[in-house]
PDB file of C-alpha atoms and ligand atoms in Angstrom:
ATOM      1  CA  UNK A 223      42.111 103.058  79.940  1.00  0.00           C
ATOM      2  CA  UNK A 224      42.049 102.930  76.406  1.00  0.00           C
ATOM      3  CA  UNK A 225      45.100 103.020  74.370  1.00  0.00           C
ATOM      4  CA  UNK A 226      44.842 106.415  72.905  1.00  0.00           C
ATOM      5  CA  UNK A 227      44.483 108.245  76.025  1.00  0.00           C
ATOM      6  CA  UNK A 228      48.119 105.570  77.289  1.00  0.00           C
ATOM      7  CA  UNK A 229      49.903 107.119  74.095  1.00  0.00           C
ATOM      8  CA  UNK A 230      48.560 110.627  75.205  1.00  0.00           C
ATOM      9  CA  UNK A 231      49.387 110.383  78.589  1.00  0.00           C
ATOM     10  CA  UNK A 232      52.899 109.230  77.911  1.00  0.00           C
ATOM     11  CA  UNK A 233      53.779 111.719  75.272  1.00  0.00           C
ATOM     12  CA  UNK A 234      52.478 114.669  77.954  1.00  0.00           C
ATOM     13  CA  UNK A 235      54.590 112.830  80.850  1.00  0.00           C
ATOM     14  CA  UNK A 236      57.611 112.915  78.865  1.00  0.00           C
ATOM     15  CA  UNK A 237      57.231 116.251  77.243  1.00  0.00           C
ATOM     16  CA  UNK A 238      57.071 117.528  81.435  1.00  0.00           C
ATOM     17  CA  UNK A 239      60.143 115.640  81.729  1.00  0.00           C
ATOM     18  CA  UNK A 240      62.195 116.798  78.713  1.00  0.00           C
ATOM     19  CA  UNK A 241      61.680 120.193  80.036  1.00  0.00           C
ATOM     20  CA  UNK A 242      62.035 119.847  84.269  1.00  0.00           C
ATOM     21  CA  UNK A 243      65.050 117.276  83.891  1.00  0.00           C
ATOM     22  CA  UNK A 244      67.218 120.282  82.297  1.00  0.00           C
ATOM     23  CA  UNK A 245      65.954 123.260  84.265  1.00  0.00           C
ATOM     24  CA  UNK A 246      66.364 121.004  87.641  1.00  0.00           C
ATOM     25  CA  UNK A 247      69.891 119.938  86.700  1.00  0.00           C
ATOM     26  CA  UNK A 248      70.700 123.676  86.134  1.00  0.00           C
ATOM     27  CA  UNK A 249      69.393 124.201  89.415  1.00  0.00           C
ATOM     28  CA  UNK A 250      71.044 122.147  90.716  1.00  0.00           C
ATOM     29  CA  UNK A 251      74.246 122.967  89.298  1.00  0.00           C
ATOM     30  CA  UNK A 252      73.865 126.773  90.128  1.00  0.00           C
ATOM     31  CA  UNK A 253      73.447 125.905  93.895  1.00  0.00           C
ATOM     32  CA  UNK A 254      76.422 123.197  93.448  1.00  0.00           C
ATOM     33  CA  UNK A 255      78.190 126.434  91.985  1.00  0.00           C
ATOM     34  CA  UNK A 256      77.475 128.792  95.130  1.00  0.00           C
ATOM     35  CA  UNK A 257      78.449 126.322  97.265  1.00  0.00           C
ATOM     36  CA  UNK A 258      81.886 125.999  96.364  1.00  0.00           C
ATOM     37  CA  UNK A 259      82.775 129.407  96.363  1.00  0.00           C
ATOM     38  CA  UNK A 260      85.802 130.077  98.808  1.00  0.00           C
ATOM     39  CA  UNK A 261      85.280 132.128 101.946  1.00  0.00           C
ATOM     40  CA  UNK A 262      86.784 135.769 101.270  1.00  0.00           C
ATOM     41  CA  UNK A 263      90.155 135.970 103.047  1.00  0.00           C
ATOM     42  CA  UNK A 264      91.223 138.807 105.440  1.00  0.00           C
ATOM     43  CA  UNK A 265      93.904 139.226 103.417  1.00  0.00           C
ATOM     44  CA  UNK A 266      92.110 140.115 100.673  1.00  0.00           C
ATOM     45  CA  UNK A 267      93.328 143.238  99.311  1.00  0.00           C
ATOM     46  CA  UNK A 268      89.668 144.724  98.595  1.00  0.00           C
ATOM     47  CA  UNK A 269      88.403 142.998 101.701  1.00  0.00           C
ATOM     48  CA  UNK A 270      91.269 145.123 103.930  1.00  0.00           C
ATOM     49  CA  UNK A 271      90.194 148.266 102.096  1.00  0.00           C
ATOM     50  CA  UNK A 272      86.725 147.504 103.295  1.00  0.00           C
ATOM     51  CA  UNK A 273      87.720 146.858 106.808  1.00  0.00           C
ATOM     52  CA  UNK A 274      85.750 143.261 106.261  1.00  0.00           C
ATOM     53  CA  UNK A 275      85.541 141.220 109.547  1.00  0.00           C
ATOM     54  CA  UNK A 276      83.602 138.169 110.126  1.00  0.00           C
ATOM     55  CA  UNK A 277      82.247 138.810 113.127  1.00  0.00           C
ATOM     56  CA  UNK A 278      80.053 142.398 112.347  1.00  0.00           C
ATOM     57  CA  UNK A 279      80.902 142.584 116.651  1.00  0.00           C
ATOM     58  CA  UNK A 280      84.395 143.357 115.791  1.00  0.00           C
ATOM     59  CA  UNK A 281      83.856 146.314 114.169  1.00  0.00           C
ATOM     60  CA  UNK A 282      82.664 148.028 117.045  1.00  0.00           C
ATOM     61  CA  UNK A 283      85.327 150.362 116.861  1.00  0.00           C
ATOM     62  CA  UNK A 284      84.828 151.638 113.566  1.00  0.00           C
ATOM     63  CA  UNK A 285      83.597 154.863 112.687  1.00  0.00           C
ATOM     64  CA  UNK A 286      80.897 153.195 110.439  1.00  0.00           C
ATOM     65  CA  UNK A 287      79.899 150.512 112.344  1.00  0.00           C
ATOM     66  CA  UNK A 288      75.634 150.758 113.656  1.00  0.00           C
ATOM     67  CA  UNK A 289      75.204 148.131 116.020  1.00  0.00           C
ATOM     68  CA  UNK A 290      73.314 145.202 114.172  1.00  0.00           C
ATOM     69  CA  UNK A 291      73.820 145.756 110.635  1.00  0.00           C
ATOM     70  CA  UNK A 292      75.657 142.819 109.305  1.00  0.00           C
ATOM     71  CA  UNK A 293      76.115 141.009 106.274  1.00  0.00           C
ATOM     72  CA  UNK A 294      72.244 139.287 106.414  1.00  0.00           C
ATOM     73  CA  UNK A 295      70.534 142.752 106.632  1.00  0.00           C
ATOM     74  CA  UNK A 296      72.981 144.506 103.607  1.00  0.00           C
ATOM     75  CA  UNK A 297      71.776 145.364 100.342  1.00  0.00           C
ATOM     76  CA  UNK A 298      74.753 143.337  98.514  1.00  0.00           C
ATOM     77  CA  UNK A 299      74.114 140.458 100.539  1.00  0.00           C
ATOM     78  CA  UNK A 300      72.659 137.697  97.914  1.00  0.00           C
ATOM     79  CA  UNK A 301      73.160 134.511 100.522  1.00  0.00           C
ATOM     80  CA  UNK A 302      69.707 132.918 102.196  1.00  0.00           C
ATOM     81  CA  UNK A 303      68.216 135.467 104.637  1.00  0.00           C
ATOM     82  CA  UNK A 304      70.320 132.784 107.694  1.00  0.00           C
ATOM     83  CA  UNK A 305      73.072 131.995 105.484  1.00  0.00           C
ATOM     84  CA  UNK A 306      76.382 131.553 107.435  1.00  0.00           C
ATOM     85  CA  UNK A 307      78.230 132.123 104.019  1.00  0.00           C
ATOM     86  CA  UNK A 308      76.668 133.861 101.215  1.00  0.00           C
ATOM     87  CA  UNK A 309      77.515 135.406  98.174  1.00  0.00           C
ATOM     88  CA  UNK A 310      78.098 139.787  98.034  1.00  0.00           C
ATOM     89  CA  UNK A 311      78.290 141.561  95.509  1.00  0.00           C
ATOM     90  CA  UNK A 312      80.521 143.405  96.059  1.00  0.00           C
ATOM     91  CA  UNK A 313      83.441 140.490  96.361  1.00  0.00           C
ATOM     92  CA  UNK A 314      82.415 138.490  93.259  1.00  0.00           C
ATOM     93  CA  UNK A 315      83.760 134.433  93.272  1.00  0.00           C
ATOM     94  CA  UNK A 316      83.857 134.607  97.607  1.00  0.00           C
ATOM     95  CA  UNK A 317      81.540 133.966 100.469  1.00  0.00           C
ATOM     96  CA  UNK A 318      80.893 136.373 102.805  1.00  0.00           C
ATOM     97  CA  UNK A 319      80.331 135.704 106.784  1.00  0.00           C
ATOM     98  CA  UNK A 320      76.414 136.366 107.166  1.00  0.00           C
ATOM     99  CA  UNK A 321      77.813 137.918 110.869  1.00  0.00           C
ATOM    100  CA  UNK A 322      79.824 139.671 108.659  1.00  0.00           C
ATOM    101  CA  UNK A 323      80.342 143.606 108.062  1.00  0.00           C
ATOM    102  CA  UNK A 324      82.437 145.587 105.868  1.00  0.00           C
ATOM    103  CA  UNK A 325      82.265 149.721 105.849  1.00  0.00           C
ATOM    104  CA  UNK A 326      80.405 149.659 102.353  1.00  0.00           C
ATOM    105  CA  UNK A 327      77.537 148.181 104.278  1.00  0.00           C
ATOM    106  CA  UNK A 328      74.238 149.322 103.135  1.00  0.00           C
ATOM    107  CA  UNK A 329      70.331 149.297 104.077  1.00  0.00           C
ATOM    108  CA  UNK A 330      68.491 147.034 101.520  1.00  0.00           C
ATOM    109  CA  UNK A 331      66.668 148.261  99.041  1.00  0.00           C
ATOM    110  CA  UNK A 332      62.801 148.945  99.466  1.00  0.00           C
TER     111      UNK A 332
HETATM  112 FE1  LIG B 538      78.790 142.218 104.034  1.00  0.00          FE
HETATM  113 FE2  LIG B 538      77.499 144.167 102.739  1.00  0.00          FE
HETATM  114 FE3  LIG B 538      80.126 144.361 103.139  1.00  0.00          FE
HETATM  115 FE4  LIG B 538      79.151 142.572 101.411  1.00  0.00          FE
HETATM  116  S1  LIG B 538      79.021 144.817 101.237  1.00  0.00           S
HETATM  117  S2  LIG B 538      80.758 142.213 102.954  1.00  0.00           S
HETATM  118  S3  LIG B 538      77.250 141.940 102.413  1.00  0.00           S
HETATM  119  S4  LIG B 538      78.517 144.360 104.736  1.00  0.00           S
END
């Protein structure tokens, strides 16, 4: 290896670096970020309004409940598509049960 294509190698290795090192420590600091959201209380003034439960089940009784839509299968719902907590859109700086349901609930986009 001679020492030119050393020099080379080791500037394009540490260019890489200088840019992934920032952009995965952002990463990594947005997920840090989601994860330490608090759940959404019941108390919750906007979350009463809403009729929120945890359990979509318990909503049964509700005049706008359909039987399997939950939190996961919501347009606001931004959490992973198995997410037991998740971020909504609707109640920004809070998890949301993915079992969840509140009567806002709506069919996702496309
Ligand atoms: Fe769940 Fe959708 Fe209500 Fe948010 S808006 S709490 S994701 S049902």
């Amino acid at each position: 290896m001679s020492s030119s294509f050393s020099r080379r190698r080791f500037i394009t290795t540490a260019a890489v670096g200088a840019v992934a090192l920032p952009l995965g420590a952002r990463l990594f600091a947005g997920t840090a970020h989601a994860q330490e959201l608090p759940k959404l209380p019941l108390d919750n003034p906007q979350a009463r309004a809403l009729n929120y439960v945890e359990d979509a089940t318990a909503a049964a009784g509700h005049a706008k409940y359909v039987a399997g839509h939950n939190c996961h299968n919501c347009n606001f719902w931004k959490g992973t598509a198995d997410g037991a907590q998740g971020p909504c859109l609707l109640f920004p700086g809070h998890h949301v049960a993915g079992a969840g349901w509140c009567s806002a609930w709506a069919a996702k986009a496309g």
